[in-house]
Coordinates of C-alpha atoms in Angstrom, one line a residue:
M125 CA -8.6 21.8 -15.5
L126 CA -9.4 18.3 -16.6
Q127 CA -8.4 19.2 -20.1
A128 CA -5.0 20.4 -18.9
A129 CA -4.5 17.2 -16.9
Q130 CA -5.5 15.1 -19.9
A131 CA -3.2 17.1 -22.2
A132 CA -0.3 16.4 -19.8
L133 CA -1.1 12.7 -19.7
D134 CA -1.4 12.6 -23.5
T135 CA 2.3 13.7 -23.7
G136 CA 3.2 10.3 -22.2
A137 CA 3.5 11.4 -18.5
E138 CA 2.5 8.6 -16.2
A139 CA 0.8 11.0 -13.7
V140 CA 0.0 14.6 -13.1
H141 CA -0.2 16.1 -9.6
L142 CA -2.2 18.9 -8.0
C143 CA -1.9 20.6 -4.6
A144 CA -4.9 22.2 -3.0
L145 CA -6.3 23.4 0.4
S146 CA -8.1 20.6 2.3
G147 CA -11.4 22.5 1.9
K148 CA -11.3 21.7 -1.8
R149 CA -10.8 17.9 -1.3
A150 CA -14.3 16.8 -2.1
F151 CA -14.4 19.0 -5.2
Y152 CA -11.2 17.4 -6.7
E153 CA -12.2 13.9 -5.7
R154 CA -15.6 14.3 -7.5
L155 CA -13.6 15.3 -10.6
G156 CA -11.6 12.0 -10.4
W157 CA -8.4 13.1 -8.7
Q158 CA -6.9 10.6 -6.3
L159 CA -5.9 11.9 -2.9
D160 CA -2.3 10.8 -2.2
E161 CA -1.2 12.9 0.8
T162 CA -2.6 15.3 3.4
D163 CA -1.2 18.1 5.5
V164 CA 1.8 18.7 3.3
G165 CA 4.1 21.6 4.0
E166 CA 3.4 24.7 6.2
D167 CA 0.2 25.3 4.3
R168 CA -1.0 21.7 5.1
L169 CA -2.0 21.1 1.5
D170 CA -3.6 18.0 0.0
V171 CA -1.7 16.4 -2.8
F172 CA -3.8 14.7 -5.6
S173 CA -2.8 12.7 -8.7
M174 CA -4.4 11.6 -11.9
R175 CA -2.8 8.7 -13.7
R176 CA -2.8 7.7 -17.3
V177 CA -5.1 4.8 -18.1
E178 CA -3.8 2.3 -20.7
R179 CA -6.3 1.7 -23.4

């Protein structure tokens, strides 16, 4: 999954987003995803982002 996120960022995208059930929050945060929103939609999903780092 991190390879897919990096590939998307390498195209020039400023950020990529991911939605997941709240029970997966710690997993995605450990992978470096930033939690942006919680309880989104009827499924009450968490929304995460990963942003491009300028080098």
